[in-house]
Amino acid sequence: MERVYNFNPGPATLPVEVLREAQAEFLNFDNSGMSIVEISHRSKPYEKVHNQAKADILELMGLGDDYEVLFIQGGASLQFAMIPLNFATKEKPGAYVLSGTFASNAYKEAQNLGVGEIAASTKDENFKRVPRQDELKINPNAAYLHICNNNTIFGTEFHYVPETGNVPLFADMSSDMLSRPVDFKKFSLIYAGVQKNLGAAGVVVVVVKKSFVEKSLETLPTMLRYDTFYKKNSLYNTPPAFAIYIVGKVVAWIKNCGGLGEMERRNKIKAKLLYDAIDNSDGFYRGHAEKDSRSFMNVTFRLPNEELEKKFVAEALEKNLSGVKGHRSVGGMRASIYNAMPIEGAEALADFMDKFRKANS
Ligand SMILES: *Cc1c(COP(=O)(O)O)cnc(C)c1O
């Protein structure tokens, strides 16, 4: 069977080169006579994978050794809880920008602990845009400001880095991590569940200023403390070796392609193809996101009615365009065009959108 263009939001498409390499070396990894999932996480071949992935991530982000990369399990969803547990208190609460579902889920965890407050929200507008800088009400006493950089479900993205004064900036970049150059130095903590743009489910990449994670609250359980991961090079317990190995391959692939500038160039071409198909459709396709907030990663749009939306999904699949159905909370379509989606995939979808519109309007 031939491979489809996979527009799923996560788990999501991966570079075919990465899949081929993993396949080729699966039975005998690095001359060990074992696969990566059978080898000890204390062995030299594994350590090489682990440390190279960390180094490549920092290099791509242009960050120096005042930052550390941690590999943590539990998904981005566990970070929603670990962040307030480790950093927020009643006196110094965590401040949250509510720009979508995951941003709100992050806030809920802090709220449950009694240490969260809202700095801005676009919920009243059904999250069709991210808040502007002038709408952010940042408590100067906050432990951090938390944003979700790309709202996977609604298809909106921050195209500016919020100014926060002396308040540290934290970001969930699960769905746009390493998709373009960003001034990462402005962030104190960035995290990403890797199954969107960086690899196979099972690990979260946390990039954090070392000064933040040298010491955690003694009262926290070992596995919920950032300093456990920091002090032991994320090898306190058995790491998800296969997931980290794939992340290593994906970041090496990004470097080989030319880095984040090249990712941005490709991602902008893909996004433009799809947004043009929406904008040039005489209202047949209606984008969910306001233009200023449009995501380069997740393109969300509706059709004139649900009947046509069902038909669109079915006919797209016949053309090997898979995973275009939107999230139930927004409805309609969502095309996820992460780093690994080839430009030809976006061209094929844009072409299909055009033909479908002409046949059905
Ligand atoms: C998918 C996603 C999450 C949830 O990730 P899990 O790893 O499934 O917990 C959180 N934030 C964003 C932005 C996401 O896209």
Short mmCIF file of C-alpha atoms and ligand atoms in Angstrom, two decimals:
data_model
loop_
_atom_site.label_atom_id
_atom_site.label_comp_id
_atom_site.label_asym_id
_atom_site.label_seq_id
_atom_site.Cartn_x
_atom_site.Cartn_y
_atom_site.Cartn_z
CA MET A 1 0.00 0.00 0.00
CA GLU A 2 1.27 3.48 -0.76
CA ARG A 3 1.63 6.01 2.05
CA VAL A 4 -1.04 8.69 2.39
CA TYR A 5 -0.60 12.37 3.11
CA ASN A 6 -1.32 12.32 6.83
CA PHE A 7 -2.94 15.54 8.11
CA ASN A 8 -3.69 14.17 11.58
CA PRO A 9 -3.00 16.55 14.49
CA GLY A 10 -1.05 14.08 16.63
CA PRO A 11 0.22 11.44 16.50
CA ALA A 12 1.18 12.93 13.20
CA THR A 13 3.21 12.46 10.07
CA LEU A 14 6.97 11.90 10.42
CA PRO A 15 9.74 12.35 7.85
CA VAL A 16 9.86 9.20 5.75
CA GLU A 17 13.68 9.30 5.92
CA VAL A 18 13.44 8.94 9.70
CA LEU A 19 11.06 5.98 9.45
CA ARG A 20 13.32 4.26 6.91
CA GLU A 21 16.43 4.73 9.05
CA ALA A 22 14.67 3.40 12.14
CA GLN A 23 13.49 0.42 10.14
CA ALA A 24 16.93 -0.29 8.68
CA GLU A 25 18.70 -0.33 12.04
CA PHE A 26 15.93 -1.87 14.10
CA LEU A 27 17.28 -5.39 14.50
CA ASN A 28 20.87 -4.42 15.17
CA PHE A 29 21.31 -0.97 16.62
CA ASP A 30 24.81 0.53 16.42
CA ASN A 31 26.40 -2.92 16.15
CA SER A 32 25.04 -3.98 19.52
CA GLY A 33 23.24 -7.03 18.14
CA MET A 34 20.08 -5.68 19.79
CA SER A 35 17.34 -3.21 18.92
CA ILE A 36 17.03 0.17 20.59
CA VAL A 37 14.07 -1.15 22.61
CA GLU A 38 16.09 -4.07 24.01
CA ILE A 39 19.28 -2.30 24.96
CA SER A 40 20.13 -0.97 28.45
CA HIS A 41 19.49 2.70 29.04
CA ARG A 42 22.83 2.70 30.87
CA SER A 43 24.71 1.46 27.79
CA LYS A 44 27.08 3.57 25.69
CA PRO A 45 25.06 3.29 22.45
CA TYR A 46 21.91 4.51 24.21
CA GLU A 47 23.71 7.30 26.05
CA LYS A 48 25.03 8.57 22.74
CA VAL A 49 21.48 8.80 21.34
CA HIS A 50 20.19 10.54 24.48
CA ASN A 51 22.93 13.15 24.72
CA GLN A 52 23.08 13.87 20.99
CA ALA A 53 19.33 14.54 20.88
CA LYS A 54 19.68 17.01 23.76
CA ALA A 55 22.63 18.78 22.14
CA ASP A 56 20.89 19.03 18.76
CA ILE A 57 17.74 20.51 20.30
CA LEU A 58 19.71 23.26 22.06
CA GLU A 59 21.74 23.92 18.93
CA LEU A 60 18.64 24.28 16.75
CA MET A 61 17.11 26.65 19.30
CA GLY A 62 20.28 28.71 19.55
CA LEU A 63 20.46 28.18 23.31
CA GLY A 64 23.61 27.87 25.37
CA ASP A 65 24.51 25.86 28.43
CA ASP A 66 22.41 28.00 30.74
CA TYR A 67 19.54 25.88 29.40
CA GLU A 68 18.89 22.18 29.94
CA VAL A 69 16.82 19.67 27.97
CA LEU A 70 14.78 17.22 30.05
CA PHE A 71 12.90 14.15 28.83
CA ILE A 72 9.78 13.52 30.91
CA GLN A 73 6.84 11.15 30.47
CA GLY A 74 3.17 11.78 31.17
CA GLY A 75 2.56 13.88 28.08
CA ALA A 76 2.21 17.64 27.85
CA SER A 77 -0.80 17.08 30.11
CA LEU A 78 1.42 16.18 33.05
CA GLN A 79 3.42 19.37 32.50
CA PHE A 80 0.16 21.25 33.10
CA ALA A 81 0.35 19.95 36.69
CA MET A 82 4.13 19.81 37.21
CA ILE A 83 4.54 23.48 36.39
CA PRO A 84 2.29 24.89 39.13
CA LEU A 85 3.43 22.17 41.57
CA ASN A 86 7.06 23.17 41.14
CA PHE A 87 6.83 26.91 40.64
CA ALA A 88 3.57 28.51 41.80
CA THR A 89 2.37 29.38 45.29
CA LYS A 90 -0.59 31.32 46.69
CA GLU A 91 1.70 34.33 47.14
CA LYS A 92 3.28 33.97 43.71
CA PRO A 93 0.60 32.42 41.49
CA GLY A 94 0.96 31.21 37.93
CA ALA A 95 -0.64 33.54 35.37
CA TYR A 96 -2.31 32.00 32.33
CA VAL A 97 -3.34 33.15 28.90
CA LEU A 98 -6.44 31.22 27.83
CA SER A 99 -6.24 30.91 24.06
CA GLY A 100 -7.69 27.44 23.51
CA THR A 101 -8.43 24.03 24.97
CA PHE A 102 -4.94 23.02 26.07
CA ALA A 103 -4.18 26.50 27.42
CA SER A 104 -7.35 26.21 29.51
CA ASN A 105 -6.46 22.69 30.66
CA ALA A 106 -3.11 24.01 31.86
CA TYR A 107 -4.86 26.76 33.80
CA LYS A 108 -7.29 24.26 35.37
CA GLU A 109 -4.44 22.36 36.99
CA ALA A 110 -3.10 25.52 38.62
CA GLN A 111 -6.61 26.52 39.62
CA ASN A 112 -7.19 23.13 41.29
CA LEU A 113 -4.07 23.73 43.35
CA GLY A 114 -5.31 27.21 44.25
CA VAL A 115 -2.31 28.88 42.57
CA GLY A 116 -3.61 29.99 39.15
CA GLU A 117 -4.95 33.24 37.74
CA ILE A 118 -6.01 34.42 34.30
CA ALA A 119 -3.96 37.07 32.48
CA ALA A 120 -6.09 37.15 29.32
CA SER A 121 -8.70 35.06 27.54
CA THR A 122 -10.33 34.89 24.12
CA LYS A 123 -12.87 32.27 25.17
CA ASP A 124 -15.77 34.70 24.53
CA GLU A 125 -14.72 34.74 20.87
CA ASN A 126 -14.55 30.95 20.66
CA PHE A 127 -10.76 31.19 20.65
CA LYS A 128 -10.60 32.46 17.07
CA ARG A 129 -7.51 34.53 17.89
CA VAL A 130 -4.76 34.81 20.48
CA PRO A 131 -4.79 37.86 22.78
CA ARG A 132 -2.76 40.90 21.79
CA GLN A 133 0.08 42.19 23.93
CA ASP A 134 -2.06 45.15 25.12
CA GLU A 135 -4.69 42.71 26.43
CA LEU A 136 -2.31 40.81 28.71
CA LYS A 137 -2.86 41.74 32.35
CA ILE A 138 0.23 40.28 33.93
CA ASN A 139 0.44 40.32 37.72
CA PRO A 140 4.00 41.57 38.36
CA ASN A 141 4.12 39.19 41.31
CA ALA A 142 3.30 36.10 39.21
CA ALA A 143 5.69 33.14 39.31
CA TYR A 144 5.37 32.88 35.52
CA LEU A 145 3.16 33.69 32.56
CA HIS A 146 2.03 30.54 30.76
CA ILE A 147 1.03 30.64 27.10
CA CYS A 148 0.15 27.95 24.60
CA ASN A 149 2.16 29.04 21.56
CA ASN A 150 0.08 27.16 19.01
CA ASN A 151 -3.51 26.20 19.66
CA THR A 152 -3.75 22.85 17.91
CA ILE A 153 -7.54 22.53 18.08
CA PHE A 154 -8.53 26.07 17.05
CA GLY A 155 -5.70 26.65 14.58
CA THR A 156 -4.27 29.83 16.06
CA GLU A 157 -0.68 30.70 16.90
CA PHE A 158 1.25 33.42 18.69
CA HIS A 159 3.17 35.41 16.09
CA TYR A 160 4.82 37.54 18.76
CA VAL A 161 6.66 36.73 21.96
CA PRO A 162 4.82 38.39 24.85
CA GLU A 163 6.72 41.01 26.83
CA THR A 164 6.37 40.06 30.47
CA GLY A 165 8.64 42.46 32.33
CA ASN A 166 10.29 40.53 35.14
CA VAL A 167 7.82 37.67 35.05
CA PRO A 168 9.34 34.48 33.54
CA LEU A 169 7.66 33.29 30.35
CA PHE A 170 6.64 29.62 30.02
CA ALA A 171 5.21 28.07 26.87
CA ASP A 172 3.48 24.93 25.72
CA MET A 173 4.92 24.50 22.21
CA SER A 174 3.64 20.96 21.70
CA SER A 175 2.30 21.68 18.23
CA ASP A 176 4.82 24.19 16.87
CA MET A 177 8.11 23.27 18.53
CA LEU A 178 11.05 23.71 16.12
CA SER A 179 8.75 24.76 13.27
CA ARG A 180 10.42 28.17 12.85
CA PRO A 181 13.03 30.39 14.47
CA VAL A 182 11.76 32.02 17.66
CA ASP A 183 13.67 34.13 20.17
CA PHE A 184 13.76 31.18 22.57
CA LYS A 185 15.98 33.09 25.01
CA LYS A 186 12.94 35.08 26.04
CA PHE A 187 11.43 31.91 27.52
CA SER A 188 12.38 30.36 30.84
CA LEU A 189 10.58 27.08 30.21
CA ILE A 190 9.31 25.51 26.99
CA TYR A 191 7.74 22.10 26.70
CA ALA A 192 6.40 19.95 23.89
CA GLY A 193 4.72 16.57 23.75
CA VAL A 194 6.70 15.15 20.85
CA GLN A 195 3.91 13.37 18.99
CA LYS A 196 2.90 16.51 17.06
CA ASN A 197 6.03 17.86 15.48
CA LEU A 198 9.00 15.97 16.92
CA GLY A 199 8.46 12.25 17.00
CA ALA A 200 6.56 9.29 18.38
CA ALA A 201 4.33 9.58 21.47
CA GLY A 202 5.86 8.76 24.83
CA VAL A 203 8.02 11.66 25.86
CA VAL A 204 7.89 15.41 26.43
CA VAL A 205 10.85 17.62 25.63
CA VAL A 206 11.26 20.29 28.31
CA VAL A 207 13.76 23.05 27.62
CA VAL A 208 14.36 25.07 30.73
CA LYS A 209 16.73 27.62 32.23
CA LYS A 210 18.98 25.68 34.58
CA SER A 211 18.57 28.22 37.35
CA PHE A 212 14.87 27.25 37.49
CA VAL A 213 15.29 23.55 38.06
CA GLU A 214 18.33 23.20 40.27
CA LYS A 215 16.15 22.70 43.31
CA SER A 216 12.49 21.70 43.65
CA LEU A 217 10.20 21.63 46.68
CA GLU A 218 11.28 18.80 49.00
CA THR A 219 7.67 17.81 49.61
CA LEU A 220 6.99 16.84 45.99
CA PRO A 221 7.12 13.19 44.91
CA THR A 222 10.39 12.33 43.19
CA MET A 223 8.92 11.88 39.72
CA LEU A 224 7.06 15.21 39.83
CA ARG A 225 10.17 17.24 40.63
CA TYR A 226 12.10 18.87 37.80
CA ASP A 227 15.34 18.60 39.77
CA THR A 228 15.09 14.79 39.66
CA PHE A 229 15.32 14.91 35.88
CA TYR A 230 17.88 17.72 35.88
CA LYS A 231 20.33 16.15 38.32
CA LYS A 232 20.23 12.70 36.68
CA ASN A 233 20.33 13.75 33.01
CA SER A 234 16.72 12.46 32.69
CA LEU A 235 18.01 8.99 33.57
CA TYR A 236 16.79 8.71 37.15
CA ASN A 237 14.50 5.91 36.05
CA THR A 238 14.13 4.07 32.73
CA PRO A 239 13.51 6.68 30.03
CA PRO A 240 11.21 6.01 27.06
CA ALA A 241 14.20 5.07 24.94
CA PHE A 242 12.41 4.50 21.65
CA ALA A 243 10.55 7.82 21.81
CA ILE A 244 13.78 9.70 22.60
CA TYR A 245 15.58 7.85 19.81
CA ILE A 246 12.96 8.99 17.27
CA VAL A 247 13.17 12.58 18.58
CA GLY A 248 16.93 12.36 18.00
CA LYS A 249 16.37 11.27 14.42
CA VAL A 250 13.80 13.99 13.77
CA VAL A 251 16.02 16.79 15.10
CA ALA A 252 18.95 15.44 13.07
CA TRP A 253 16.65 15.50 10.03
CA ILE A 254 15.74 19.15 10.75
CA LYS A 255 19.45 20.02 10.97
CA ASN A 256 20.14 18.20 7.69
CA CYS A 257 17.33 20.07 5.95
CA GLY A 258 18.93 23.38 6.95
CA GLY A 259 17.51 24.13 10.40
CA LEU A 260 14.59 26.20 11.65
CA GLY A 261 14.84 28.86 8.93
CA GLU A 262 14.29 26.19 6.29
CA MET A 263 11.42 24.65 8.30
CA GLU A 264 9.78 28.09 8.43
CA ARG A 265 10.23 28.61 4.69
CA ARG A 266 8.51 25.30 3.92
CA ASN A 267 5.81 25.73 6.55
CA LYS A 268 4.89 29.18 5.25
CA ILE A 269 4.54 27.86 1.70
CA LYS A 270 2.26 25.04 2.89
CA ALA A 271 0.15 27.34 5.07
CA LYS A 272 -0.21 29.88 2.26
CA LEU A 273 -1.44 27.21 -0.16
CA LEU A 274 -4.25 26.23 2.20
CA TYR A 275 -5.17 29.71 3.42
CA ASP A 276 -5.27 30.91 -0.20
CA ALA A 277 -7.64 28.05 -1.01
CA ILE A 278 -9.88 29.31 1.81
CA ASP A 279 -9.60 33.01 0.96
CA ASN A 280 -10.18 32.49 -2.76
CA SER A 281 -13.27 30.31 -2.31
CA ASP A 282 -15.96 33.04 -2.35
CA GLY A 283 -16.96 32.06 1.16
CA PHE A 284 -17.37 28.34 0.44
CA TYR A 285 -14.61 27.64 2.96
CA ARG A 286 -14.67 29.70 6.14
CA GLY A 287 -11.49 29.80 8.21
CA HIS A 288 -11.94 29.61 11.97
CA ALA A 289 -8.92 31.72 12.91
CA GLU A 290 -8.66 35.48 12.45
CA LYS A 291 -5.99 36.28 9.88
CA ASP A 292 -3.47 37.78 12.35
CA SER A 293 -3.62 34.66 14.50
CA ARG A 294 -3.60 31.98 11.81
CA SER A 295 -1.49 28.96 12.66
CA PHE A 296 1.23 27.75 10.29
CA MET A 297 0.70 24.25 11.71
CA ASN A 298 -3.04 23.58 11.97
CA VAL A 299 -5.38 25.07 9.37
CA THR A 300 -9.01 25.02 10.54
CA PHE A 301 -12.01 25.72 8.30
CA ARG A 302 -15.66 24.94 7.81
CA LEU A 303 -17.78 24.17 4.76
CA PRO A 304 -21.32 25.44 4.06
CA ASN A 305 -22.94 22.54 5.94
CA GLU A 306 -22.17 19.31 7.76
CA GLU A 307 -23.35 17.19 4.86
CA LEU A 308 -20.65 18.69 2.66
CA GLU A 309 -18.12 18.35 5.45
CA LYS A 310 -18.73 14.60 5.64
CA LYS A 311 -18.48 14.33 1.88
CA PHE A 312 -15.24 16.35 1.92
CA VAL A 313 -13.61 13.99 4.43
CA ALA A 314 -14.67 10.89 2.48
CA GLU A 315 -13.59 12.17 -0.93
CA ALA A 316 -10.31 13.52 0.44
CA LEU A 317 -9.48 10.05 1.74
CA GLU A 318 -10.08 8.60 -1.72
CA LYS A 319 -7.32 10.96 -2.88
CA ASN A 320 -5.00 9.67 -0.10
CA LEU A 321 -5.51 12.85 1.94
CA SER A 322 -6.05 11.42 5.41
CA GLY A 323 -6.94 12.96 8.78
CA VAL A 324 -8.61 16.21 7.70
CA LYS A 325 -11.61 15.99 10.02
CA GLY A 326 -11.59 18.77 12.61
CA HIS A 327 -11.84 18.49 16.38
CA ARG A 328 -15.41 18.06 17.65
CA SER A 329 -15.24 21.32 19.65
CA VAL A 330 -14.68 23.42 16.51
CA GLY A 331 -16.24 21.20 13.87
CA GLY A 332 -15.39 21.29 10.19
CA MET A 333 -11.90 20.52 8.93
CA ARG A 334 -8.41 20.74 10.29
CA ALA A 335 -5.33 20.13 8.20
CA SER A 336 -2.19 19.71 10.29
CA ILE A 337 0.88 20.57 8.25
CA TYR A 338 3.77 19.99 10.62
CA ASN A 339 7.43 20.03 9.57
CA ALA A 340 7.26 16.54 8.10
CA MET A 341 4.33 17.26 5.75
CA PRO A 342 5.87 17.68 2.31
CA ILE A 343 4.94 20.74 0.25
CA GLU A 344 3.41 18.33 -2.29
CA GLY A 345 0.95 17.21 0.40
CA ALA A 346 -0.31 20.76 0.91
CA GLU A 347 -0.44 21.24 -2.88
CA ALA A 348 -2.53 18.10 -3.24
CA LEU A 349 -4.95 19.23 -0.53
CA ALA A 350 -5.24 22.77 -1.93
CA ASP A 351 -5.92 21.31 -5.36
CA PHE A 352 -8.56 18.98 -3.92
CA MET A 353 -10.20 21.90 -2.06
CA ASP A 354 -10.46 23.82 -5.30
CA LYS A 355 -11.97 20.94 -7.25
CA PHE A 356 -14.35 20.02 -4.43
CA ARG A 357 -15.62 23.59 -4.22
CA LYS A 358 -16.24 23.80 -7.96
CA ALA A 359 -18.09 20.47 -7.95
CA ASN A 360 -20.25 21.36 -4.94
CA SER A 361 -21.15 25.07 -5.14
C1 LIG B 1 -1.69 17.61 22.03
C2 LIG B 1 -1.40 18.76 22.89
C3 LIG B 1 -1.32 18.66 24.28
C4 LIG B 1 -1.58 17.35 25.00
O1 LIG B 1 -0.51 16.54 24.84
P1 LIG B 1 -0.43 15.08 25.54
O2 LIG B 1 0.99 14.71 25.26
O3 LIG B 1 -1.43 14.23 24.84
O4 LIG B 1 -0.72 15.24 26.97
C5 LIG B 1 -1.01 19.78 25.01
N1 LIG B 1 -0.80 20.96 24.42
C6 LIG B 1 -0.88 21.12 23.08
C7 LIG B 1 -0.62 22.45 22.47
C8 LIG B 1 -1.17 20.02 22.28
O5 LIG B 1 -1.27 20.17 20.95
#
